[in-house]
PDB file of C-alpha atoms and ligand atoms in Angstrom:
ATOM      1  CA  UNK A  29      94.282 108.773 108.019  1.00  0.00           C
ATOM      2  CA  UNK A  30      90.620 107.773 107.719  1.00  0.00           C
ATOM      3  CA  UNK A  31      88.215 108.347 110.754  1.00  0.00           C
ATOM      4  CA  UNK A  32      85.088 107.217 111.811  1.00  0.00           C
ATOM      5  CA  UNK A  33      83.230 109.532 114.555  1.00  0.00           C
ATOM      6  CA  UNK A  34      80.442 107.902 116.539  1.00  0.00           C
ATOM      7  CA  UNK A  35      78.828 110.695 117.991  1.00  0.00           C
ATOM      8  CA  UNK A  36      74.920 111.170 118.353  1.00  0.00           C
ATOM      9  CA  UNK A  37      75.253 114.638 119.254  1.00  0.00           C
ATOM     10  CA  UNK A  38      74.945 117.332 116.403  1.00  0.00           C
ATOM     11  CA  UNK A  39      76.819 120.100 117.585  1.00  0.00           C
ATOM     12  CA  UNK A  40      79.680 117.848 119.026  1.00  0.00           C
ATOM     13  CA  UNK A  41      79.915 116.157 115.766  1.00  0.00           C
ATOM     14  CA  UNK A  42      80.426 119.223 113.521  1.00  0.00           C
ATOM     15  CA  UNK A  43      83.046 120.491 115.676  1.00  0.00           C
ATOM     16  CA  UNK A  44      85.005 117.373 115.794  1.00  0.00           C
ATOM     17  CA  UNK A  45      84.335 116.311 112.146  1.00  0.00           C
ATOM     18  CA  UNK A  46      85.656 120.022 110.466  1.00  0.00           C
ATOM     19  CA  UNK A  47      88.368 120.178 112.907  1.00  0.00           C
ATOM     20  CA  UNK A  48      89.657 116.864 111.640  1.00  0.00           C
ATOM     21  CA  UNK A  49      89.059 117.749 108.286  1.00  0.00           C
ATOM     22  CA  UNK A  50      91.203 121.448 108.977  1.00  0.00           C
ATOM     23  CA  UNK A  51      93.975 118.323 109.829  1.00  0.00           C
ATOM     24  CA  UNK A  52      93.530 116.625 107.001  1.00  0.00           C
ATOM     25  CA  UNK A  53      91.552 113.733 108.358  1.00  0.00           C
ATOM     26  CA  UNK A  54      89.268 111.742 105.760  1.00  0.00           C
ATOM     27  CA  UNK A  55      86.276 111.721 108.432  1.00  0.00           C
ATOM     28  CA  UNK A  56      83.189 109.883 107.957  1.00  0.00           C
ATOM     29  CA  UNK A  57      80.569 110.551 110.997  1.00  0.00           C
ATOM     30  CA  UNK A  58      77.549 108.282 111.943  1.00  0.00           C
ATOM     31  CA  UNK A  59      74.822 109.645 114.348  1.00  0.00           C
ATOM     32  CA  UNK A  60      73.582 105.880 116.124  1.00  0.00           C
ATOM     33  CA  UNK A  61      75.063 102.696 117.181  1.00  0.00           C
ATOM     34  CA  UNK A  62      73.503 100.203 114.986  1.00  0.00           C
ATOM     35  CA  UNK A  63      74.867 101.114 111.703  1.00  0.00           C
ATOM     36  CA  UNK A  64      78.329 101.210 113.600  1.00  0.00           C
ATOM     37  CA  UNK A  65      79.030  97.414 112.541  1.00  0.00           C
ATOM     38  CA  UNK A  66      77.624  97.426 108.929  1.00  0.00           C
ATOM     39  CA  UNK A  67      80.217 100.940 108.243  1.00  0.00           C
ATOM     40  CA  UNK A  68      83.355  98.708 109.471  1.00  0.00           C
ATOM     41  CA  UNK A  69      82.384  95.769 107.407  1.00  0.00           C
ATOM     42  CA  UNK A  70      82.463  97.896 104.324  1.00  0.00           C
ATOM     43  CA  UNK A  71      85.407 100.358 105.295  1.00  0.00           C
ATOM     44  CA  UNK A  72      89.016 100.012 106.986  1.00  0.00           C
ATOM     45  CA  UNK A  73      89.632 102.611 109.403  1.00  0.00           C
ATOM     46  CA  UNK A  74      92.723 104.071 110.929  1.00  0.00           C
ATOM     47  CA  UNK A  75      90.961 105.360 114.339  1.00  0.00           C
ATOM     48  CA  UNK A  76      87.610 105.429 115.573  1.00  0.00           C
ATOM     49  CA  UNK A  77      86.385 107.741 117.929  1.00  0.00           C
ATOM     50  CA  UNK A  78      83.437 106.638 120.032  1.00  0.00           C
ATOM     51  CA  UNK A  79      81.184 108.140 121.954  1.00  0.00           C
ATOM     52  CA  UNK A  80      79.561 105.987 124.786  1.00  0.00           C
ATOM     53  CA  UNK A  81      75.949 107.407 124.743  1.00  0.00           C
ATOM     54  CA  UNK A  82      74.140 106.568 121.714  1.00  0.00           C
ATOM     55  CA  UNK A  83      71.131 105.498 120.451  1.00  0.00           C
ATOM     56  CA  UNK A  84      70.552 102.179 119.243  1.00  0.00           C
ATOM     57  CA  UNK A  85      73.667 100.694 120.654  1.00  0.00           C
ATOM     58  CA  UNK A  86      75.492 102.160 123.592  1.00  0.00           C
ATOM     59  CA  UNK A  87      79.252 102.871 123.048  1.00  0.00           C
ATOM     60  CA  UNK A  88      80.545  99.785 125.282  1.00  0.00           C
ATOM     61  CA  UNK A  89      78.941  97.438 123.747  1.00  0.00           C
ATOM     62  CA  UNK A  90      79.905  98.692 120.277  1.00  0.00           C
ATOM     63  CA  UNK A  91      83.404  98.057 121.250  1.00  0.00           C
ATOM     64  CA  UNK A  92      82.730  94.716 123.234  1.00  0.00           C
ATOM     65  CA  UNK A  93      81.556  93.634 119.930  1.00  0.00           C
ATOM     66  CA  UNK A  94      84.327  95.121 118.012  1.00  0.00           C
ATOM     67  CA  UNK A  95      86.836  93.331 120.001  1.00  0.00           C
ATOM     68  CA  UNK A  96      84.912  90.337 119.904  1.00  0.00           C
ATOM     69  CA  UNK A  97      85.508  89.790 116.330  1.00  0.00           C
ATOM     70  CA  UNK A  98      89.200  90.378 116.877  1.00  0.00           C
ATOM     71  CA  UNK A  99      88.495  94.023 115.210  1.00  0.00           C
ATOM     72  CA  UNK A 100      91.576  95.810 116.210  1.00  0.00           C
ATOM     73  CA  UNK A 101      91.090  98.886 114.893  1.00  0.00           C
ATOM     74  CA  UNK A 102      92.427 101.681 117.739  1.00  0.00           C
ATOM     75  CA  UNK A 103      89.492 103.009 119.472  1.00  0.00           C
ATOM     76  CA  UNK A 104      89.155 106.636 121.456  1.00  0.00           C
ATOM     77  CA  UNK A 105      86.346 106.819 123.821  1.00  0.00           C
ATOM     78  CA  UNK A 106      84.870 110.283 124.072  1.00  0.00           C
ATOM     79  CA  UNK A 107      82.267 110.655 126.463  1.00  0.00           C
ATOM     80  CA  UNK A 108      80.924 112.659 129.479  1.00  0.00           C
ATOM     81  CA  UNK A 109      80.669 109.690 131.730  1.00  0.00           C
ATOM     82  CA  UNK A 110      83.554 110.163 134.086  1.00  0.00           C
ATOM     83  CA  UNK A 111      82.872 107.803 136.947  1.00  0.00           C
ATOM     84  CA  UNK A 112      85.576 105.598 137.165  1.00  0.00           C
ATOM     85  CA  UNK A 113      83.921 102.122 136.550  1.00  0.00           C
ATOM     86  CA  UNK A 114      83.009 103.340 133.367  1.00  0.00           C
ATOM     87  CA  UNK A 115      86.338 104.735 132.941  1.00  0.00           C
ATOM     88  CA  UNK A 116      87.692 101.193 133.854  1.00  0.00           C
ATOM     89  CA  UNK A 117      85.185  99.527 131.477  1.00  0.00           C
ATOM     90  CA  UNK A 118      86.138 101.524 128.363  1.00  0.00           C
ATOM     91  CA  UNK A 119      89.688 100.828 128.833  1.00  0.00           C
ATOM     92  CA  UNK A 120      89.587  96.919 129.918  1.00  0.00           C
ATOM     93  CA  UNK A 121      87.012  96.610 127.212  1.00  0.00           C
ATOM     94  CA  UNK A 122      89.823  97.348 124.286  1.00  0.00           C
ATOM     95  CA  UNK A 123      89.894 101.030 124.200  1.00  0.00           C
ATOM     96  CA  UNK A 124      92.963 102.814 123.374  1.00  0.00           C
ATOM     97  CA  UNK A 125      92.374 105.797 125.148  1.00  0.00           C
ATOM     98  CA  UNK A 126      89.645 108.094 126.810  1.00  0.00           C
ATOM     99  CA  UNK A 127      88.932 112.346 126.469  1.00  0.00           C
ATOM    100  CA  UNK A 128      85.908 113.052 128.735  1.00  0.00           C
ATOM    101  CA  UNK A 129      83.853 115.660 127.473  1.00  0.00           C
ATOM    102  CA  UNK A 130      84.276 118.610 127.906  1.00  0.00           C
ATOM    103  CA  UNK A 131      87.514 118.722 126.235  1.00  0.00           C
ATOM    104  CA  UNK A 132      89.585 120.872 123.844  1.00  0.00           C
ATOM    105  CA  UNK A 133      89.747 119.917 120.297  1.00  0.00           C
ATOM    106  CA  UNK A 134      93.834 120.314 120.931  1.00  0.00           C
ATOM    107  CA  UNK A 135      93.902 117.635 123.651  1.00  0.00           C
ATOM    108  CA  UNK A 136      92.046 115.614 121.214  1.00  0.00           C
ATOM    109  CA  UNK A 137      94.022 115.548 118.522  1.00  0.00           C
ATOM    110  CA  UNK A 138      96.780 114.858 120.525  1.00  0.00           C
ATOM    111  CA  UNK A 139      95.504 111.598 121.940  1.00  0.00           C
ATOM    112  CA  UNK A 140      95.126 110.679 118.699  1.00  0.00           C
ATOM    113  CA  UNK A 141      98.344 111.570 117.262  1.00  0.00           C
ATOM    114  CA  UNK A 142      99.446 109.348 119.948  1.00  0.00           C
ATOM    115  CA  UNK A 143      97.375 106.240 119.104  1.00  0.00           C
ATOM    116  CA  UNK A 144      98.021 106.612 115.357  1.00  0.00           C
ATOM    117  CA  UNK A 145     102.212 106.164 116.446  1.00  0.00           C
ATOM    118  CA  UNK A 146     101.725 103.755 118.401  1.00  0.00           C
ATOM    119  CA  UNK A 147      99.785 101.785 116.174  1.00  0.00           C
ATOM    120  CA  UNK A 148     102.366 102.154 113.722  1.00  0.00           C
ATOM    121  CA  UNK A 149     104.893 100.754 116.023  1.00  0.00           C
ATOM    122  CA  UNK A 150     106.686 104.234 116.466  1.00  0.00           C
ATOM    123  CA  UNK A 151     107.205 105.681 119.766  1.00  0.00           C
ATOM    124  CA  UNK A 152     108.411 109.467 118.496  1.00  0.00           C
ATOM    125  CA  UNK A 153     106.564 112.100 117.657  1.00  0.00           C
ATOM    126  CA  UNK A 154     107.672 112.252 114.314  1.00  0.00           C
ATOM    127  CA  UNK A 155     106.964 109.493 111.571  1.00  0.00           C
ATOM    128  CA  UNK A 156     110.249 108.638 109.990  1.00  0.00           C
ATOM    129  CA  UNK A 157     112.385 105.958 107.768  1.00  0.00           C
ATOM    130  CA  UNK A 158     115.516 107.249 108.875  1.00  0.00           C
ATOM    131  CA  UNK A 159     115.433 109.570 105.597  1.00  0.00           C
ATOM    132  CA  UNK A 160     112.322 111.160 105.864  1.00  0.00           C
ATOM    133  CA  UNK A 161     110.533 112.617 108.776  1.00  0.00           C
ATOM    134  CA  UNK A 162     107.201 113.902 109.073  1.00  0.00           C
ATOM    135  CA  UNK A 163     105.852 115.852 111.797  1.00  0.00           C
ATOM    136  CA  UNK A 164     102.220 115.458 112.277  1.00  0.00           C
ATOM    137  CA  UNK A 165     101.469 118.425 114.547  1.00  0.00           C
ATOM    138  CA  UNK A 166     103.134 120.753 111.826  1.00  0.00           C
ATOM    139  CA  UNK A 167     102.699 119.135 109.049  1.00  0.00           C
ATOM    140  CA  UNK A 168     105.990 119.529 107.617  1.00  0.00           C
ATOM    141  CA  UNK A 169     108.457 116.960 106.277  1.00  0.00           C
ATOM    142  CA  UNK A 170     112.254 117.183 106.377  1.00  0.00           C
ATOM    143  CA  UNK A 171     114.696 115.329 103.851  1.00  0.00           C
ATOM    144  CA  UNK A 172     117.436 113.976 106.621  1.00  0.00           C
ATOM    145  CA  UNK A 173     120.504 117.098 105.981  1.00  0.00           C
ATOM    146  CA  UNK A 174     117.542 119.479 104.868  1.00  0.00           C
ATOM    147  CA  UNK A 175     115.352 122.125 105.838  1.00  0.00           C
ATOM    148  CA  UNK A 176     111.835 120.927 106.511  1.00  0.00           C
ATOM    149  CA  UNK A 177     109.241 121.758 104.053  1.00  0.00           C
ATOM    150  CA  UNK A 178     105.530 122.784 104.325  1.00  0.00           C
ATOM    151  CA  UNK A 179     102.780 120.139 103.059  1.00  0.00           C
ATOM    152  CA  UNK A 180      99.362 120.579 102.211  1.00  0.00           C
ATOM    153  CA  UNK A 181      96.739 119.483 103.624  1.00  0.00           C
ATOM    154  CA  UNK A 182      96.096 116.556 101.107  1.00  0.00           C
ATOM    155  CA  UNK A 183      99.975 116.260 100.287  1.00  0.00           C
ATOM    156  CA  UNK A 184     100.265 115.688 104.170  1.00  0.00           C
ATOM    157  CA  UNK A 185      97.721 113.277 104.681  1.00  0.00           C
ATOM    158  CA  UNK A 186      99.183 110.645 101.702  1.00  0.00           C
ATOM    159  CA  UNK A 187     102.360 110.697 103.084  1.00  0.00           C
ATOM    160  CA  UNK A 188     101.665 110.418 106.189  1.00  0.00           C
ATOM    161  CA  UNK A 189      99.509 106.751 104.861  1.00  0.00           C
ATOM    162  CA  UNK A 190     102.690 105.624 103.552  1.00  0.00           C
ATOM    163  CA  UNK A 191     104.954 106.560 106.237  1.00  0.00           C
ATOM    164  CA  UNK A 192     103.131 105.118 109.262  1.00  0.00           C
ATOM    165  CA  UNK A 193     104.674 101.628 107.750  1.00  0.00           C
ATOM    166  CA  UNK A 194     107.714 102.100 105.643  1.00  0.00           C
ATOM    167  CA  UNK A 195     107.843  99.420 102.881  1.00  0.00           C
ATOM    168  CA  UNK A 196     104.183  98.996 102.980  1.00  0.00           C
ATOM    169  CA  UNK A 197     102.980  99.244  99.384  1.00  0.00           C
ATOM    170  CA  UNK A 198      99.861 101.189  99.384  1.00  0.00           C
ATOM    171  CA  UNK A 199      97.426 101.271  96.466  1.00  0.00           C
ATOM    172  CA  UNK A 200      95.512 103.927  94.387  1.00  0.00           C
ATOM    173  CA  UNK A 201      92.335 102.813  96.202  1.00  0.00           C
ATOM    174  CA  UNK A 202      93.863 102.936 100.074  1.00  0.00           C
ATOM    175  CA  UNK A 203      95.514 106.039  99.459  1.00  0.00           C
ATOM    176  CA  UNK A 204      92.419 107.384  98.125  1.00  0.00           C
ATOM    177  CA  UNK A 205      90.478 106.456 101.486  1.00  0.00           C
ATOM    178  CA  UNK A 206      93.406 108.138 103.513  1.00  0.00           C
ATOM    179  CA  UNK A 207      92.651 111.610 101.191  1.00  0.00           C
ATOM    180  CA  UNK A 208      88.409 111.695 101.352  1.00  0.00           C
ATOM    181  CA  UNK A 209      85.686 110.774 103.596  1.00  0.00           C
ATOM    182  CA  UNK A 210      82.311 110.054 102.428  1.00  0.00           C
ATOM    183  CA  UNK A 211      80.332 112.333 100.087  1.00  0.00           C
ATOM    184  CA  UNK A 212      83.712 113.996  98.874  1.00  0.00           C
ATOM    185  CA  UNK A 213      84.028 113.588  95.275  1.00  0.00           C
ATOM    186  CA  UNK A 214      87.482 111.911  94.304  1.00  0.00           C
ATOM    187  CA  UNK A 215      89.211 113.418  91.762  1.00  0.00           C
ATOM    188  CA  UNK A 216      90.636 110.458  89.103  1.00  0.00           C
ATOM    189  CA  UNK A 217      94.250 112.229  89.281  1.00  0.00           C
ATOM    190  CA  UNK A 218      94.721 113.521  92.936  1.00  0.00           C
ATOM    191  CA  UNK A 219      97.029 110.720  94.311  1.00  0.00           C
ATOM    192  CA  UNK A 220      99.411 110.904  90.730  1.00  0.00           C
ATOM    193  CA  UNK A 221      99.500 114.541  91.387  1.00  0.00           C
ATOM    194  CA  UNK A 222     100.040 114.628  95.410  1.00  0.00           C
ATOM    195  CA  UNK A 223     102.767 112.034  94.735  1.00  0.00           C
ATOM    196  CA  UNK A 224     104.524 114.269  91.800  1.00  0.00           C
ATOM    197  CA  UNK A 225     103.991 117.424  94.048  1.00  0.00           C
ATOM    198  CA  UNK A 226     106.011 115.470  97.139  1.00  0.00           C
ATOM    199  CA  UNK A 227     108.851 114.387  94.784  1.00  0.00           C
ATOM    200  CA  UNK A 228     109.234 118.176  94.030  1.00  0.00           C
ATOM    201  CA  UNK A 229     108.883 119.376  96.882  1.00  0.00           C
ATOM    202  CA  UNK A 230     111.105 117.212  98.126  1.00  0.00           C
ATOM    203  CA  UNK A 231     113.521 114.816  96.620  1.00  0.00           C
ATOM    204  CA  UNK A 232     112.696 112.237  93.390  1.00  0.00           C
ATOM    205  CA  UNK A 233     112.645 109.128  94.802  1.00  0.00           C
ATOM    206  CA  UNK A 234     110.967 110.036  98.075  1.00  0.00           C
ATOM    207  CA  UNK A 235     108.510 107.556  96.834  1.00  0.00           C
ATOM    208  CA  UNK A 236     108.304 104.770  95.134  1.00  0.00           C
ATOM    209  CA  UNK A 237     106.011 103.215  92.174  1.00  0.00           C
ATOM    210  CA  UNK A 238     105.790  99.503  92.400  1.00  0.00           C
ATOM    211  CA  UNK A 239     104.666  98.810  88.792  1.00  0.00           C
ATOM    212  CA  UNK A 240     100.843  97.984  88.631  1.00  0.00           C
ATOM    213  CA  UNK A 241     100.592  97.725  92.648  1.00  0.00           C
ATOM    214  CA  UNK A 242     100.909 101.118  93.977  1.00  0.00           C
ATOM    215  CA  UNK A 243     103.361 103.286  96.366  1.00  0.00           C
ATOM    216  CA  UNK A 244     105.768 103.187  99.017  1.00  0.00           C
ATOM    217  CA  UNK A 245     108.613 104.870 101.012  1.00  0.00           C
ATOM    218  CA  UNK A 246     111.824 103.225 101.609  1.00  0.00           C
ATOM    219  CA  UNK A 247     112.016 101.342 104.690  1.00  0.00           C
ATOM    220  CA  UNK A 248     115.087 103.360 105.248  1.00  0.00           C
ATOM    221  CA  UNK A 249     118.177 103.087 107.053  1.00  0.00           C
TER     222      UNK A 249
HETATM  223 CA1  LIG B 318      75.924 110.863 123.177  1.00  0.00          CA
END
């Protein structure tokens, strides 16, 4: 899953950006407003999270605009305003959710979890195709009839790509964005080796190579 933090404060930032990357977030983290709308014309994202104070362009009318051009990209407000007009604002405005600051990193994540399955049109905790489930607060993923298994951080973070949409062929390129943020150096064989670790670690055909397209699970059954 590929992030973009909005967050003008320093300290704030570094918590929330190496705490995502611990989860195996690809995070990219801008400091103002104004570049906000230049970053999303040039990258997808799974999640922003957006803080309301910022210079250049405050947070609301970051996602006013977002939601203006029909940008539906889920949107977390984190902020220390907590009066509820503001509250109302953010959440009438298009935003998928709200963490006031101070908050733990835990709760955080969390929300987000939450966002990310619902924007993938499941309501369980789990991600699953009815053969595969992957649990994103453990990162493990079972085989249905087997014991779960232990991902990496990186082997975590592909298939969770592919499983938010079963039957969704994915590329090199997209899966790449769901593995790095910016300034990490891709390596030319990571998702070829991610994708042969899965299959051993847990069964063959767990995923699928659509001939000069890319990858998908199964849409199951
Ligand atoms: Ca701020």
């Amino acid at each position: 899953m590929r992030v973009l933090l909005v967050e003008d404060d320093t300290m704030i930032g570094e918590v929330i950006r190496d705490t995502l990357k611990d989860e195996s977030y690809a995070v990219d983290w801008i400091q103002d407003g104004l570049t906000v709308a230049t970053t999303l014309k040039a990258q997808r994202y799974d999640i922003i999270l957006l803080d309301l104070g910022l210079p250049g362009q405050d947070g609301q009318e970051i996602l006013a605009s977002l939601r203006a051009r029909r940008d539906a990209t889920p949107v977390l407000i984190i902020t220390a305003r907590d009066t509820l007009s503001e509250r109302l604002r953010g959440l009438d405005g298009g935003a998928d959710d709200y963490v006031l600051k101070p908050f733990e990193m835990e709760e955080l994540l969390a929300r987000m979890r939450a966002i990310l399955r619902r924007k993938g049109g499941q309501a369980a905790p789990t991600l699953s195709n009815g053969i595969l489930s992957l649990d994103p607060a453990t990162q493990e993923a079972t085989i249905r009839g087997s014991p779960a298994v232990a991902l990496t951080g990186r082997e975590f973070a592909l298939l969770q790509a592919l499983l938010i949409r079963p039957g969704a062929i994915l590329s090199r390129a997209t899966l790449e964005d769901h593995i790095y943020g910016w300034g990490e150096e891709v390596e030319s064989n990571m998702v070829d080796f991610l994708i042969h670790a899965l299959r051993r670690k847990l069964r063959n055909d767990v995923i699928q190579n659509v001939r000069g397209v890319g990858w998908r699970v199964s849409k199951g059954g």
